[in-house]
Structures are given as C-alpha cells and as structure tokens.
Amino acid sequence: MAQQITKYICSECGHVTTTKTGKCPSCNSWGTFEILPEVSSSNKNSSAKKNLPNIKIINALEVKTPRRISTGIEEFDRVLGGGLVPGSVILIGGQPGIGKSTLLLQAAGSVAKNYNVPVLYISGEESDAQVALRASRINTASENLFLYSGSELEDALINLENNNFAFFVLDSVQAMSADNNSGWVGTVTQVRAVAQRVIDTAREKKIPAVMIGHITKDGKIAGPMMLEHMVDTVLNFSGEGYSAYRMLRAVKNRYGSTDELGIFEMLEDGLKPVTDKSGLYWNREDSAVPGVAMTIALEGNTPLAAEIQTLAAKTIFPYPRRTSRGIELNRFQLLTAVIDRRCRISTLSHDLYINVAGGLTLQDPSADLPACAAIASALKNVSLQSGTCWLGEVGLAGEVRPVTRIDLRLKEAARLGFHTAVVSSREQIKFSGIKIIRVSHIDEALAGLIVANSTQSR
Ligand code: TYD
Ligand code: MG
C-alpha cells in the first residue's frame, strides 16, 4: 500500500500543498494551513456497486416526452410550454372579473370540440344558467362539454370514474368542499383537501386538470401557502382594470419555462389572443412630442415596444412633485437625480410626471435610458429624434450599461420600423439591421440626440 502523504489546505483560499509553510503562497495569509482530511478509500468507489434499495440511476430511467393536449388557444398553450400535460395540475390565479372563468371555459370547450372527447367543467361559483349564458356568449357549443354546478367535489369527480373524460376544470378551489372535511368552504384546510383530491384524481386518471384560485388583496393565491407547491404549474392572469388587455404568465412551471407571456383582449364574445403585440403599447406619431421616448422592453421572452412619456411643468414650490405610473417611483426619482447631477439639466424647478403608455408596467432595467431621455426631452421641451429607440440601464454615475438579449430587442425594433437604436458602448451586438449609436454616459447619450428645436411644444 502506498504511503499516505499529508496534505495541507489554506483555510483562507483553499490552496493545497504538501509542505506546510507559514505564509500561503496563493493568498499571502499567515498561519492558515491545516491538515487536509483524507477521504477514506472505502467511501471512494463504493457507490454504484453496493446494493442500493429505493434509489435509481437517473441516466438509466426511461425518458418520456409528455404528449400534450392543445387548449385550442395558441397563447395559452405557449405559456404552458406547449399545451396541457396529462396528469398535471395547473393553478390559475387572478383578480375577480379578470376573465379566469371565461378563459377556462373557452379552453374546455375547444378541447372537447377539437379532440371530440368529454370535458368536465366544475363550477362551484355559478349556476347552470350563468355558465350556459357565458358559454353561448363565447360560442363554445359542444356535445362533449359537461357542467357540474354545486360545491360538493366528490359529487363532481364521481363522473370521471367510468367515463372517458380527457380534461377537467375546477372553478374555483375556494368554492368547493371536499368530502370528510369539516369547515367552511374556502378555509385553509378545505382548500388544501380540495386541491389534494384534484391532484390525486388527475394523476390517477392521467388527465390534465386546471384549478382556478382567488387571490388576496396583496396578489397571492388565497389558501395555504403550500397550494402553489402542490401543483405543477402556477399561472397568473392579470390586467389593468380600464384596459381590455389581459396578460397570462407562468409563475412556476414544471413542464416548461416561465418566460413566456400570453396577451389576450377581452371582447364581447370572450378572450381573443393577441398574436401581434407590436402596436399595443406605443404609437408611432407620439415620437414627435417632447418628453416621449421609445424602447423595446422584454416581458419574459417577448419583446414589447413601449412608449415612455414624461411631462415637465414649472412649479414655484420648493418641493417639486414626482409622479409615476408604470415605472417604480423610487427609480424615477433616482433617474431624475442622475440627470440633475450628471447632465447638469436642472430638475428642481419642475414638477415631473412619467407614464408608460397603455398601462404597461416596466420592471426591466433597460427602461432607464429611455426614461432619462424622456425626462431630459420634457425638461428642455424638445423632441427626441423620431424612429429611434433607447435601450440601456443607467447607473448612479451616469454610466450606460448593457441590457439582456439585445439582439432580440433590436430585431423587433427593426421589424417595427425604428431606424436607430441608442445602446451602451459595451453592448455586444450581432444583429446588423439597424443603425446603432453607442454611448457610455448618459450625458453623451443626450447631447447629440435632442433635436435642437426649442420652440416646439405640444
Ligand atoms: P370572468 O371570466 O367571469 O372573470 P373571473 O372568473 O376571473 O372572475 O369574466 C368576467 C368579466 O369579463 C365580466 O366583467 C364580463 C367580461 N366578459 C366580456 O367582456 N366578454 C365575454 O365574452 C365574457 C364571457 C365576459
Ligand atoms: Mg370566475
């Protein structure tokens, strides 16, 4: 047997040596060497050879690509990662009235019709007449779409026993009561029991299920915290109250990415997917107005053209107002301070208002540069070059930083007819279909690009 050599490890930087020295040659710390414990040889190669009960080698497992069921609504399928996975359970949450029941009744109707299979819609919230009225409004007539209205979950699920149902929807998890469970519907124990029963049924029958969930005032799904852990996919359906547009996003997805964004429009006859999202949140004509800057924001994987509007109004008060919608107020104030200090454009004598058109909320840091451009343009009352979009994060020193997935954004900008993009000088770009102006500092970005026409106002 070979003789063991003692090794030493530096406790500061992990440098290993066979001679113990006072000073570590790697990190120059003193007195940090300790003996490196030996890994005993019996542990080294025991793994695959011993008898291993209850565990498996992952590589040896059979890989099955799930056969997905299309909801018949392309935007919905995309957010799910390609459709409903048999045996999986989806939880969808959203404000009351946003259109959850409408979306799921539409999906249930199309699965029933397109696959010619029975689908069960369980409604604990609405009567037969109400669901029938909605179904006729959205035109989901199908011989195969069945309704259970009531709050006894077992009464509803018993129908799945001997019939070949291919999909079921539970509307909503807070409105049902599970057998053998005391307590009011909607209580934490009831909700957990209902969800568990739905999950067990979906797994056992190998069919997909969707549960609709109510949300609390702070936007979380009402019920036990573990509800979201129990299901395979959690979707969030949202929208601004005044706008007809609705956004569907995956918060968690065991069968796909959480990067996709689905957009729908609520019309008289149900939800209509918006496949061309380019015109939703900006208006070409607005680019001639002082205080307006265009950008391409990313919502997950979807590039969205957005219009940032700023208004500057002179004030005599010592504390000028800062009001924002669609951009976080703190961030707006920070960017205003950057402009004041780094570009020497005084902001103190003006109230400033910022708004992202169309009710969009921009969390993407790439909105910093267009927001700064819009603020400066509003303060100087001169418009920015039209046909230009702005993409960059702005730091406190006024430096302009790169953004994620620049090529995807530039491609979308070019597609929409923008001829120029202002980006960070450190950006690495492959796409060549648009004129690029590189800037390293916000001062530089604004200096050459504001069209000097100080008489212009609108
Ligand atoms: P609903 O699906 O009931 O919302 P949720 O289940 O999330 O509470 O949708 C409610 C709203 O949608 C309601 O205010 C009316 C509107 N709506 C339409 O505009 N068009 C339609 O075709 C339908 C069915 C609903
Ligand atoms: Mg509903």
CSV table of C-alpha atoms and ligand atoms in Angstrom, one decimal:
chain,number,residue,atom,x,y,z
A,1,MET,CA,0.0,0.0,0.0
A,2,ALA,CA,1.3,3.4,-1.0
A,3,GLN,CA,2.3,5.6,1.9
A,4,GLN,CA,-0.1,8.4,2.6
A,5,ILE,CA,1.3,11.9,2.0
A,6,THR,CA,0.0,14.5,4.4
A,7,LYS,CA,-1.5,17.5,2.5
A,8,TYR,CA,-2.3,20.9,3.9
A,9,ILE,CA,-5.1,23.3,2.9
A,10,CYS,CA,-5.2,27.0,3.4
A,11,SER,CA,-8.3,27.9,5.4
A,12,GLU,CA,-8.5,31.3,3.6
A,13,CYS,CA,-8.2,30.4,0.0
A,14,GLY,CA,-8.3,26.7,-0.3
A,15,HIS,CA,-4.7,26.3,-1.7
A,16,VAL,CA,-3.5,22.8,-1.2
A,17,THR,CA,0.2,22.0,-0.6
A,18,THR,CA,2.3,19.1,0.7
A,19,THR,CA,4.7,21.4,2.6
A,20,LYS,CA,3.3,23.4,5.4
A,21,THR,CA,4.5,26.9,5.2
A,22,GLY,CA,3.8,29.9,7.5
A,23,LYS,CA,2.6,32.1,4.6
A,24,CYS,CA,0.2,30.9,2.0
A,25,PRO,CA,1.9,31.4,-1.5
A,26,SER,CA,-1.5,31.9,-3.0
A,27,CYS,CA,-3.3,34.4,-0.8
A,28,ASN,CA,-0.4,35.6,1.3
A,29,SER,CA,-2.2,34.9,4.6
A,30,TRP,CA,-0.2,33.8,7.6
A,31,GLY,CA,-0.7,30.7,9.7
A,32,THR,CA,-3.7,29.5,7.8
A,33,PHE,CA,-2.6,26.0,6.8
A,34,GLU,CA,-4.4,23.0,8.3
A,35,ILE,CA,-4.1,19.3,7.6
A,36,LEU,CA,-6.4,18.3,4.7
A,37,PRO,CA,-8.5,15.3,5.9
A,38,GLU,CA,-8.2,12.2,3.7
A,39,VAL,CA,-11.2,10.8,2.0
A,40,SER,CA,-11.3,7.2,3.2
A,41,SER,CA,-10.8,4.8,0.3
A,42,SER,CA,-13.8,2.7,1.4
A,43,ASN,CA,-16.0,5.7,0.5
A,44,LYS,CA,-14.4,6.4,-2.8
A,45,ASN,CA,-15.8,3.8,-5.1
A,46,SER,CA,-18.5,2.2,-3.2
A,47,SER,CA,-21.4,4.0,-4.8
A,48,ALA,CA,-22.6,2.0,-7.8
A,49,LYS,CA,-21.5,-1.4,-6.6
A,50,LYS,CA,-23.4,-1.8,-3.4
A,51,ASN,CA,-27.0,-2.9,-3.1
A,52,LEU,CA,-29.0,0.4,-3.2
A,53,PRO,CA,-32.6,0.0,-2.2
A,54,ASN,CA,-35.2,2.6,-3.3
A,55,ILE,CA,-33.0,4.7,-5.5
A,56,LYS,CA,-32.2,4.6,-9.2
A,57,ILE,CA,-29.5,5.8,-11.6
A,58,ILE,CA,-31.1,8.8,-13.3
A,59,ASN,CA,-29.4,8.0,-16.6
A,60,ALA,CA,-31.0,4.6,-16.7
A,61,LEU,CA,-34.5,5.9,-16.4
A,62,GLU,CA,-36.8,6.0,-19.4
A,63,VAL,CA,-37.4,9.5,-20.7
A,64,LYS,CA,-41.0,10.1,-21.8
A,65,THR,CA,-41.8,13.3,-23.6
A,66,PRO,CA,-45.3,14.1,-22.4
A,67,ARG,CA,-47.9,14.1,-25.2
A,68,ARG,CA,-49.6,17.4,-24.7
A,69,ILE,CA,-53.2,18.4,-25.3
A,70,SER,CA,-53.7,21.7,-27.0
A,71,THR,CA,-56.1,24.1,-25.3
A,72,GLY,CA,-57.0,25.4,-28.8
A,73,ILE,CA,-55.8,28.8,-27.7
A,74,GLU,CA,-52.3,29.4,-29.0
A,75,GLU,CA,-51.3,32.0,-26.4
A,76,PHE,CA,-52.4,29.7,-23.6
A,77,ASP,CA,-50.5,26.7,-25.0
A,78,ARG,CA,-47.3,28.8,-25.4
A,79,VAL,CA,-47.4,29.9,-21.7
A,80,LEU,CA,-47.9,26.3,-20.6
A,81,GLY,CA,-44.9,25.3,-22.6
A,82,GLY,CA,-46.8,23.7,-25.5
A,83,GLY,CA,-50.2,22.6,-24.1
A,84,LEU,CA,-51.7,20.7,-21.2
A,85,VAL,CA,-49.7,17.7,-19.9
A,86,PRO,CA,-51.8,14.7,-19.0
A,87,GLY,CA,-51.7,14.0,-15.2
A,88,SER,CA,-50.5,17.5,-14.4
A,89,VAL,CA,-52.4,20.1,-12.4
A,90,ILE,CA,-52.4,23.8,-13.2
A,91,LEU,CA,-53.5,26.6,-10.7
A,92,ILE,CA,-54.5,29.9,-12.2
A,93,GLY,CA,-55.0,33.0,-10.1
A,94,GLY,CA,-56.1,36.5,-10.8
A,95,GLN,CA,-58.3,39.4,-9.7
A,96,PRO,CA,-62.1,38.8,-9.7
A,97,GLY,CA,-63.6,39.7,-13.1
A,98,ILE,CA,-60.3,39.4,-15.0
A,99,GLY,CA,-61.6,36.6,-17.1
A,100,LYS,CA,-60.4,33.3,-15.5
A,101,SER,CA,-63.7,31.5,-15.9
A,102,THR,CA,-64.0,32.8,-19.4
A,103,LEU,CA,-60.5,31.6,-20.4
A,104,LEU,CA,-61.0,28.1,-18.9
A,105,LEU,CA,-64.5,27.7,-20.3
A,106,GLN,CA,-63.1,28.6,-23.7
A,107,ALA,CA,-60.2,26.1,-23.3
A,108,ALA,CA,-62.6,23.4,-22.0
A,109,GLY,CA,-64.9,24.0,-25.0
A,110,SER,CA,-62.1,23.8,-27.6
A,111,VAL,CA,-60.6,20.6,-26.1
A,112,ALA,CA,-64.0,19.0,-26.1
A,113,LYS,CA,-64.6,20.1,-29.7
A,114,ASN,CA,-61.2,19.6,-31.3
A,115,TYR,CA,-60.4,16.2,-29.7
A,116,ASN,CA,-64.0,15.1,-29.7
A,117,VAL,CA,-63.7,13.9,-26.1
A,118,PRO,CA,-65.7,14.6,-23.0
A,119,VAL,CA,-64.5,17.5,-20.8
A,120,LEU,CA,-65.9,18.4,-17.4
A,121,TYR,CA,-66.3,21.9,-16.1
A,122,ILE,CA,-67.0,22.0,-12.4
A,123,SER,CA,-68.4,25.3,-11.2
A,124,GLY,CA,-68.8,26.0,-7.5
A,125,GLU,CA,-69.4,29.7,-8.1
A,126,GLU,CA,-72.0,30.0,-10.8
A,127,SER,CA,-75.4,28.4,-11.6
A,128,ASP,CA,-76.2,26.3,-14.7
A,129,ALA,CA,-77.9,29.3,-16.2
A,130,GLN,CA,-74.9,31.6,-15.7
A,131,VAL,CA,-72.4,29.2,-17.2
A,132,ALA,CA,-74.7,28.5,-20.1
A,133,LEU,CA,-75.1,32.2,-20.8
A,134,ARG,CA,-71.3,32.6,-20.8
A,135,ALA,CA,-70.9,29.5,-23.0
A,136,SER,CA,-73.3,30.8,-25.5
A,137,ARG,CA,-71.6,34.3,-25.4
A,138,ILE,CA,-68.2,32.8,-26.2
A,139,ASN,CA,-69.7,30.2,-28.6
A,140,THR,CA,-68.3,27.0,-27.1
A,141,ALA,CA,-71.2,24.8,-28.1
A,142,SER,CA,-70.1,21.2,-28.0
A,143,GLU,CA,-71.8,17.9,-27.3
A,144,ASN,CA,-68.8,17.0,-25.2
A,145,LEU,CA,-68.7,19.8,-22.8
A,146,PHE,CA,-70.3,18.8,-19.4
A,147,LEU,CA,-71.0,21.0,-16.4
A,148,TYR,CA,-71.3,20.2,-12.8
A,149,SER,CA,-72.6,23.2,-10.8
A,150,GLY,CA,-72.5,22.8,-7.0
A,151,SER,CA,-70.0,22.7,-4.2
A,152,GLU,CA,-69.6,19.0,-3.5
A,153,LEU,CA,-66.3,18.0,-5.0
A,154,GLU,CA,-66.9,14.2,-4.7
A,155,ASP,CA,-70.3,14.6,-6.5
A,156,ALA,CA,-68.5,16.2,-9.4
A,157,LEU,CA,-65.5,13.8,-9.5
A,158,ILE,CA,-67.6,10.7,-9.4
A,159,ASN,CA,-68.5,11.4,-13.0
A,160,LEU,CA,-64.9,10.9,-14.0
A,161,GLU,CA,-64.9,7.3,-12.7
A,162,ASN,CA,-66.2,5.3,-15.7
A,163,ASN,CA,-66.4,7.9,-18.4
A,164,ASN,CA,-63.6,8.8,-20.6
A,165,PHE,CA,-63.1,12.4,-19.6
A,166,ALA,CA,-60.0,13.9,-21.1
A,167,PHE,CA,-59.7,17.1,-19.0
A,168,PHE,CA,-61.4,18.8,-16.2
A,169,VAL,CA,-61.6,22.4,-14.7
A,170,LEU,CA,-62.4,23.3,-11.2
A,171,ASP,CA,-63.9,26.8,-10.7
A,172,SER,CA,-62.8,27.6,-8.1
A,173,VAL,CA,-60.6,25.8,-5.5
A,174,GLN,CA,-62.0,28.1,-2.8
A,175,ALA,CA,-65.7,27.4,-3.6
A,176,MET,CA,-65.6,23.6,-3.2
A,177,SER,CA,-65.9,21.3,-0.3
A,178,ALA,CA,-64.0,18.0,-0.1
A,179,ASP,CA,-65.7,15.0,1.5
A,180,ASN,CA,-65.0,14.2,5.1
A,181,ASN,CA,-63.7,17.6,5.7
A,182,SER,CA,-65.5,19.8,8.2
A,183,GLY,CA,-65.2,23.5,8.0
A,184,TRP,CA,-66.5,26.2,5.7
A,185,VAL,CA,-65.6,26.2,2.0
A,186,GLY,CA,-62.6,28.4,1.4
A,187,THR,CA,-60.9,27.7,4.7
A,188,VAL,CA,-57.2,26.7,4.6
A,189,THR,CA,-58.0,23.0,5.5
A,190,GLN,CA,-60.8,22.8,2.9
A,191,VAL,CA,-58.7,24.4,0.2
A,192,ARG,CA,-55.8,22.0,0.9
A,193,ALA,CA,-58.1,19.0,0.9
A,194,VAL,CA,-59.8,20.0,-2.3
A,195,ALA,CA,-56.5,20.6,-4.1
A,196,GLN,CA,-55.1,17.3,-2.9
A,197,ARG,CA,-58.2,15.5,-4.2
A,198,VAL,CA,-57.9,17.2,-7.6
A,199,ILE,CA,-54.2,16.4,-7.8
A,200,ASP,CA,-54.8,12.7,-6.9
A,201,THR,CA,-57.6,12.4,-9.4
A,202,ALA,CA,-55.5,14.0,-12.2
A,203,ARG,CA,-52.6,11.7,-11.5
A,204,GLU,CA,-54.7,8.6,-11.2
A,205,LYS,CA,-56.7,9.3,-14.4
A,206,LYS,CA,-53.7,10.6,-16.2
A,207,ILE,CA,-55.6,13.6,-17.4
A,208,PRO,CA,-54.8,17.3,-17.0
A,209,ALA,CA,-56.8,19.5,-14.6
A,210,VAL,CA,-56.9,23.2,-14.0
A,211,MET,CA,-57.9,24.8,-10.7
A,212,ILE,CA,-59.0,28.4,-10.6
A,213,GLY,CA,-57.9,30.2,-7.5
A,214,HIS,CA,-58.9,33.5,-5.9
A,215,ILE,CA,-56.3,35.9,-4.9
A,216,THR,CA,-55.9,38.0,-1.8
A,217,LYS,CA,-55.5,41.8,-1.7
A,218,ASP,CA,-51.8,41.5,-2.0
A,219,GLY,CA,-51.9,39.3,-5.1
A,220,LYS,CA,-51.3,35.9,-3.5
A,221,ILE,CA,-53.5,32.9,-4.1
A,222,ALA,CA,-55.9,32.6,-1.2
A,223,GLY,CA,-55.4,29.4,0.8
A,224,PRO,CA,-52.5,27.6,2.3
A,225,MET,CA,-49.0,28.7,1.2
A,226,MET,CA,-48.3,25.1,0.2
A,227,LEU,CA,-51.0,25.2,-2.5
A,228,GLU,CA,-48.5,26.6,-5.0
A,229,HIS,CA,-46.0,23.9,-4.1
A,230,MET,CA,-48.5,21.1,-4.6
A,231,VAL,CA,-49.4,21.8,-8.2
A,232,ASP,CA,-47.2,21.5,-11.3
A,233,THR,CA,-47.9,24.9,-12.8
A,234,VAL,CA,-49.0,28.2,-11.4
A,235,LEU,CA,-50.3,30.8,-13.7
A,236,ASN,CA,-51.1,34.4,-13.1
A,237,PHE,CA,-53.8,36.2,-15.1
A,238,SER,CA,-53.6,40.0,-14.8
A,239,GLY,CA,-54.6,43.2,-16.4
A,240,GLU,CA,-55.3,46.8,-15.7
A,241,GLY,CA,-58.9,47.5,-14.8
A,242,TYR,CA,-59.5,50.0,-17.5
A,243,SER,CA,-57.8,48.1,-20.3
A,244,ALA,CA,-59.2,45.3,-22.3
A,245,TYR,CA,-55.8,43.6,-22.4
A,246,ARG,CA,-55.0,40.7,-20.2
A,247,MET,CA,-51.6,39.1,-19.5
A,248,LEU,CA,-51.0,35.4,-18.8
A,249,ARG,CA,-47.7,34.4,-17.2
A,250,ALA,CA,-46.4,31.3,-15.6
A,251,VAL,CA,-45.0,31.8,-12.1
A,252,LYS,CA,-44.0,28.2,-11.8
A,253,ASN,CA,-43.9,25.6,-14.5
A,254,ARG,CA,-42.7,22.0,-14.1
A,255,TYR,CA,-43.3,21.4,-17.8
A,256,GLY,CA,-42.0,24.5,-19.5
A,257,SER,CA,-40.3,27.8,-19.0
A,258,THR,CA,-41.7,30.7,-17.0
A,259,ASP,CA,-40.6,33.2,-19.6
A,260,GLU,CA,-43.5,33.2,-22.0
A,261,LEU,CA,-46.1,36.0,-21.9
A,262,GLY,CA,-49.6,35.5,-23.4
A,263,ILE,CA,-51.7,38.5,-24.2
A,264,PHE,CA,-55.4,38.5,-24.7
A,265,GLU,CA,-58.1,41.0,-25.4
A,266,MET,CA,-61.4,40.8,-23.6
A,267,LEU,CA,-64.1,41.2,-26.3
A,268,GLU,CA,-67.9,40.8,-26.4
A,269,ASP,CA,-67.5,37.2,-27.3
A,270,GLY,CA,-64.7,36.2,-25.0
A,271,LEU,CA,-61.0,36.4,-24.9
A,272,LYS,CA,-59.1,36.8,-28.1
A,273,PRO,CA,-55.4,36.1,-28.2
A,274,VAL,CA,-53.3,39.0,-29.4
A,275,THR,CA,-50.6,37.5,-31.5
A,276,ASP,CA,-49.1,40.7,-32.9
A,277,LYS,CA,-48.1,42.5,-29.8
A,278,SER,CA,-46.2,45.3,-31.6
A,279,GLY,CA,-48.8,48.0,-31.7
A,280,LEU,CA,-50.2,47.6,-28.2
A,281,TYR,CA,-48.2,49.9,-26.1
A,282,TRP,CA,-46.8,52.6,-28.4
A,283,ASN,CA,-47.9,55.0,-31.1
A,284,ARG,CA,-45.6,56.0,-33.9
A,285,GLU,CA,-47.0,59.5,-34.1
A,286,ASP,CA,-46.2,60.3,-30.5
A,287,SER,CA,-42.4,60.2,-31.1
A,288,ALA,CA,-42.6,63.8,-32.3
A,289,VAL,CA,-43.8,65.0,-28.9
A,290,PRO,CA,-41.3,66.4,-26.4
A,291,GLY,CA,-40.9,64.1,-23.4
A,292,VAL,CA,-41.6,60.9,-25.3
A,293,ALA,CA,-39.1,58.1,-25.7
A,294,MET,CA,-39.5,54.7,-27.3
A,295,THR,CA,-37.9,51.4,-26.0
A,296,ILE,CA,-38.2,47.7,-26.5
A,297,ALA,CA,-38.9,46.1,-23.1
A,298,LEU,CA,-38.7,42.4,-22.5
A,299,GLU,CA,-41.6,40.6,-20.8
A,300,GLY,CA,-40.1,37.2,-20.3
A,301,ASN,CA,-39.1,36.2,-23.8
A,302,THR,CA,-41.5,38.6,-25.5
A,303,PRO,CA,-40.1,41.9,-26.8
A,304,LEU,CA,-42.7,44.7,-26.4
A,305,ALA,CA,-42.3,48.1,-27.9
A,306,ALA,CA,-43.1,50.6,-25.1
A,307,GLU,CA,-43.6,54.3,-25.0
A,308,ILE,CA,-42.4,56.3,-22.0
A,309,GLN,CA,-44.0,59.7,-21.6
A,310,THR,CA,-42.8,62.5,-19.4
A,311,LEU,CA,-44.3,65.9,-18.7
A,312,ALA,CA,-42.4,68.7,-17.0
A,313,ALA,CA,-44.5,71.5,-15.5
A,314,LYS,CA,-42.9,74.6,-13.9
A,315,THR,CA,-43.5,75.0,-10.2
A,316,ILE,CA,-42.9,77.7,-7.7
A,317,PHE,CA,-43.0,75.3,-4.7
A,318,PRO,CA,-39.7,74.3,-3.1
A,319,TYR,CA,-40.6,70.6,-3.3
A,320,PRO,CA,-41.4,69.7,-6.9
A,321,ARG,CA,-43.7,66.8,-7.5
A,322,ARG,CA,-42.6,63.5,-8.9
A,323,THR,CA,-45.5,61.2,-10.0
A,324,SER,CA,-45.0,58.0,-11.9
A,325,ARG,CA,-47.2,55.3,-13.4
A,326,GLY,CA,-45.7,52.1,-15.0
A,327,ILE,CA,-42.2,52.8,-13.6
A,328,GLU,CA,-41.4,52.5,-9.9
A,329,LEU,CA,-41.4,55.9,-8.2
A,330,ASN,CA,-38.1,55.4,-6.5
A,331,ARG,CA,-36.4,54.5,-9.7
A,332,PHE,CA,-37.9,57.6,-11.4
A,333,GLN,CA,-36.6,59.8,-8.6
A,334,LEU,CA,-33.2,58.2,-8.9
A,335,LEU,CA,-33.0,58.8,-12.6
A,336,THR,CA,-34.2,62.4,-12.2
A,337,ALA,CA,-31.3,62.9,-9.7
A,338,VAL,CA,-28.9,61.3,-12.2
A,339,ILE,CA,-30.0,63.8,-14.9
A,340,ASP,CA,-29.7,66.7,-12.5
A,341,ARG,CA,-26.3,65.8,-11.3
A,342,ARG,CA,-24.6,64.1,-14.2
A,343,CYS,CA,-26.1,66.0,-17.2
A,344,ARG,CA,-26.4,69.4,-15.4
A,345,ILE,CA,-30.0,69.8,-16.5
A,346,SER,CA,-31.8,71.3,-13.6
A,347,THR,CA,-34.9,69.4,-12.5
A,348,LEU,CA,-35.7,71.3,-9.3
A,349,SER,CA,-37.9,74.0,-10.8
A,350,HIS,CA,-40.3,71.5,-12.4
A,351,ASP,CA,-42.9,69.0,-11.4
A,352,LEU,CA,-42.2,65.8,-13.3
A,353,TYR,CA,-44.7,63.2,-14.3
A,354,ILE,CA,-43.8,59.9,-16.0
A,355,ASN,CA,-46.2,57.4,-17.6
A,356,VAL,CA,-45.8,54.2,-19.6
A,357,ALA,CA,-48.4,54.2,-22.3
A,358,GLY,CA,-51.1,51.6,-22.4
A,359,GLY,CA,-51.0,50.7,-18.7
A,360,LEU,CA,-47.8,48.6,-19.1
A,361,THR,CA,-45.5,48.3,-16.1
A,362,LEU,CA,-41.8,48.2,-16.9
A,363,GLN,CA,-39.5,46.5,-14.4
A,364,ASP,CA,-36.8,45.8,-16.9
A,365,PRO,CA,-33.8,48.0,-16.2
A,366,SER,CA,-33.4,48.7,-19.9
A,367,ALA,CA,-36.1,51.3,-19.4
A,368,ASP,CA,-33.6,53.6,-17.5
A,369,LEU,CA,-32.1,55.1,-20.6
A,370,PRO,CA,-35.4,55.8,-22.4
A,371,ALA,CA,-36.8,57.2,-19.2
A,372,CYS,CA,-33.8,59.6,-18.8
A,373,ALA,CA,-34.1,60.6,-22.5
A,374,ALA,CA,-37.8,61.3,-21.9
A,375,ILE,CA,-37.2,63.3,-18.8
A,376,ALA,CA,-34.4,65.4,-20.4
A,377,SER,CA,-36.5,65.9,-23.5
A,378,ALA,CA,-39.5,67.1,-21.4
A,379,LEU,CA,-37.4,69.5,-19.4
A,380,LYS,CA,-35.8,71.0,-22.5
A,381,ASN,CA,-39.2,70.9,-24.3
A,382,VAL,CA,-37.6,69.5,-27.4
A,383,SER,CA,-38.4,66.2,-29.0
A,384,LEU,CA,-36.1,63.2,-29.5
A,385,GLN,CA,-35.2,62.0,-32.9
A,386,SER,CA,-38.1,60.1,-34.3
A,387,GLY,CA,-37.6,56.5,-35.3
A,388,THR,CA,-35.1,56.0,-32.5
A,389,CYS,CA,-35.4,53.6,-29.6
A,390,TRP,CA,-33.4,53.7,-26.4
A,391,LEU,CA,-32.1,50.6,-24.6
A,392,GLY,CA,-29.8,50.8,-21.6
A,393,GLU,CA,-29.5,50.6,-17.8
A,394,VAL,CA,-28.3,53.8,-16.2
A,395,GLY,CA,-26.1,53.7,-13.1
A,396,LEU,CA,-25.7,56.4,-10.4
A,397,ALA,CA,-22.5,57.6,-12.0
A,398,GLY,CA,-24.5,58.3,-15.2
A,399,GLU,CA,-22.9,55.3,-17.0
A,400,VAL,CA,-25.0,53.4,-19.5
A,401,ARG,CA,-24.9,49.7,-19.1
A,402,PRO,CA,-25.8,46.8,-21.4
A,403,VAL,CA,-29.2,45.1,-21.3
A,404,THR,CA,-30.1,41.4,-21.7
A,405,ARG,CA,-30.9,39.9,-25.1
A,406,ILE,CA,-30.0,42.9,-27.1
A,407,ASP,CA,-30.2,41.2,-30.5
A,408,LEU,CA,-33.8,40.0,-29.9
A,409,ARG,CA,-34.8,43.6,-29.0
A,410,LEU,CA,-33.0,45.1,-31.9
A,411,LYS,CA,-34.6,42.7,-34.3
A,412,GLU,CA,-38.1,43.7,-33.0
A,413,ALA,CA,-37.1,47.4,-33.2
A,414,ALA,CA,-36.1,47.0,-36.9
A,415,ARG,CA,-39.3,45.0,-37.6
A,416,LEU,CA,-41.4,47.8,-36.2
A,417,GLY,CA,-39.6,50.4,-38.4
A,418,PHE,CA,-37.2,52.0,-35.9
A,419,HIS,CA,-34.1,53.1,-37.9
A,420,THR,CA,-31.7,53.8,-35.0
A,421,ALA,CA,-31.1,52.4,-31.5
A,422,VAL,CA,-29.1,54.1,-28.8
A,423,VAL,CA,-27.4,51.5,-26.7
A,424,SER,CA,-24.5,51.1,-24.2
A,425,SER,CA,-21.0,51.2,-25.7
A,426,ARG,CA,-20.3,47.9,-24.0
A,427,GLU,CA,-23.1,46.1,-25.8
A,428,GLN,CA,-22.1,43.1,-27.9
A,429,ILE,CA,-24.3,43.0,-31.0
A,430,LYS,CA,-24.7,40.5,-33.8
A,431,PHE,CA,-27.8,41.9,-35.4
A,432,SER,CA,-27.0,44.4,-38.2
A,433,GLY,CA,-30.4,45.5,-39.4
A,434,ILE,CA,-30.5,48.8,-37.5
A,435,LYS,CA,-28.2,51.8,-37.1
A,436,ILE,CA,-26.5,51.6,-33.7
A,437,ILE,CA,-25.4,54.6,-31.6
A,438,ARG,CA,-23.2,53.6,-28.8
A,439,VAL,CA,-22.9,55.7,-25.7
A,440,SER,CA,-21.0,55.2,-22.5
A,441,HIS,CA,-22.5,58.0,-20.4
A,442,ILE,CA,-26.0,59.5,-20.2
A,443,ASP,CA,-24.6,62.9,-20.9
A,444,GLU,CA,-23.2,61.7,-24.2
A,445,ALA,CA,-26.5,60.0,-25.0
A,446,LEU,CA,-28.5,63.1,-24.6
A,447,ALA,CA,-26.1,65.7,-26.0
A,448,GLY,CA,-26.2,64.8,-29.7
A,449,LEU,CA,-29.7,63.3,-29.8
A,450,ILE,CA,-32.0,66.0,-28.8
A,451,VAL,CA,-33.2,67.8,-31.9
A,452,ALA,CA,-32.5,71.4,-31.2
A,453,ASN,CA,-35.9,73.0,-31.8
A,454,SER,CA,-36.7,74.8,-28.6
A,455,THR,CA,-39.8,76.4,-30.0
A,456,GLN,CA,-41.5,73.1,-30.4
A,457,SER,CA,-44.2,72.3,-27.9
A,458,ARG,CA,-47.4,70.4,-27.9
B,1,TYD,P1,-65.0,36.1,-15.7
B,1,TYD,O1,-64.4,35.1,-16.6
B,1,TYD,O2,-66.2,35.8,-15.0
B,1,TYD,O3,-63.9,36.6,-14.6
B,1,TYD,P2,-63.3,35.8,-13.4
B,1,TYD,O4,-63.7,34.4,-13.5
B,1,TYD,O5,-61.8,36.0,-13.5
B,1,TYD,O6,-63.9,36.4,-12.2
B,1,TYD,O7,-65.1,37.4,-16.6
B,1,TYD,C1,-65.7,38.5,-16.1
B,1,TYD,C2,-65.7,39.7,-16.9
B,1,TYD,O8,-65.5,39.5,-18.3
B,1,TYD,C3,-67.1,40.3,-16.8
B,1,TYD,O9,-67.0,41.5,-16.2
B,1,TYD,C4,-67.6,40.4,-18.2
B,1,TYD,C5,-66.4,40.3,-19.1
B,1,TYD,N1,-66.7,39.5,-20.3
B,1,TYD,C6,-66.6,40.0,-21.5
B,1,TYD,O10,-66.3,41.2,-21.6
B,1,TYD,N2,-66.9,39.3,-22.6
B,1,TYD,C7,-67.2,38.0,-22.5
B,1,TYD,O11,-67.4,37.3,-23.6
B,1,TYD,C8,-67.3,37.4,-21.2
B,1,TYD,C9,-67.7,36.0,-21.1
B,1,TYD,C10,-67.1,38.2,-20.1
B,2,MG,MG,-65.0,33.2,-12.3
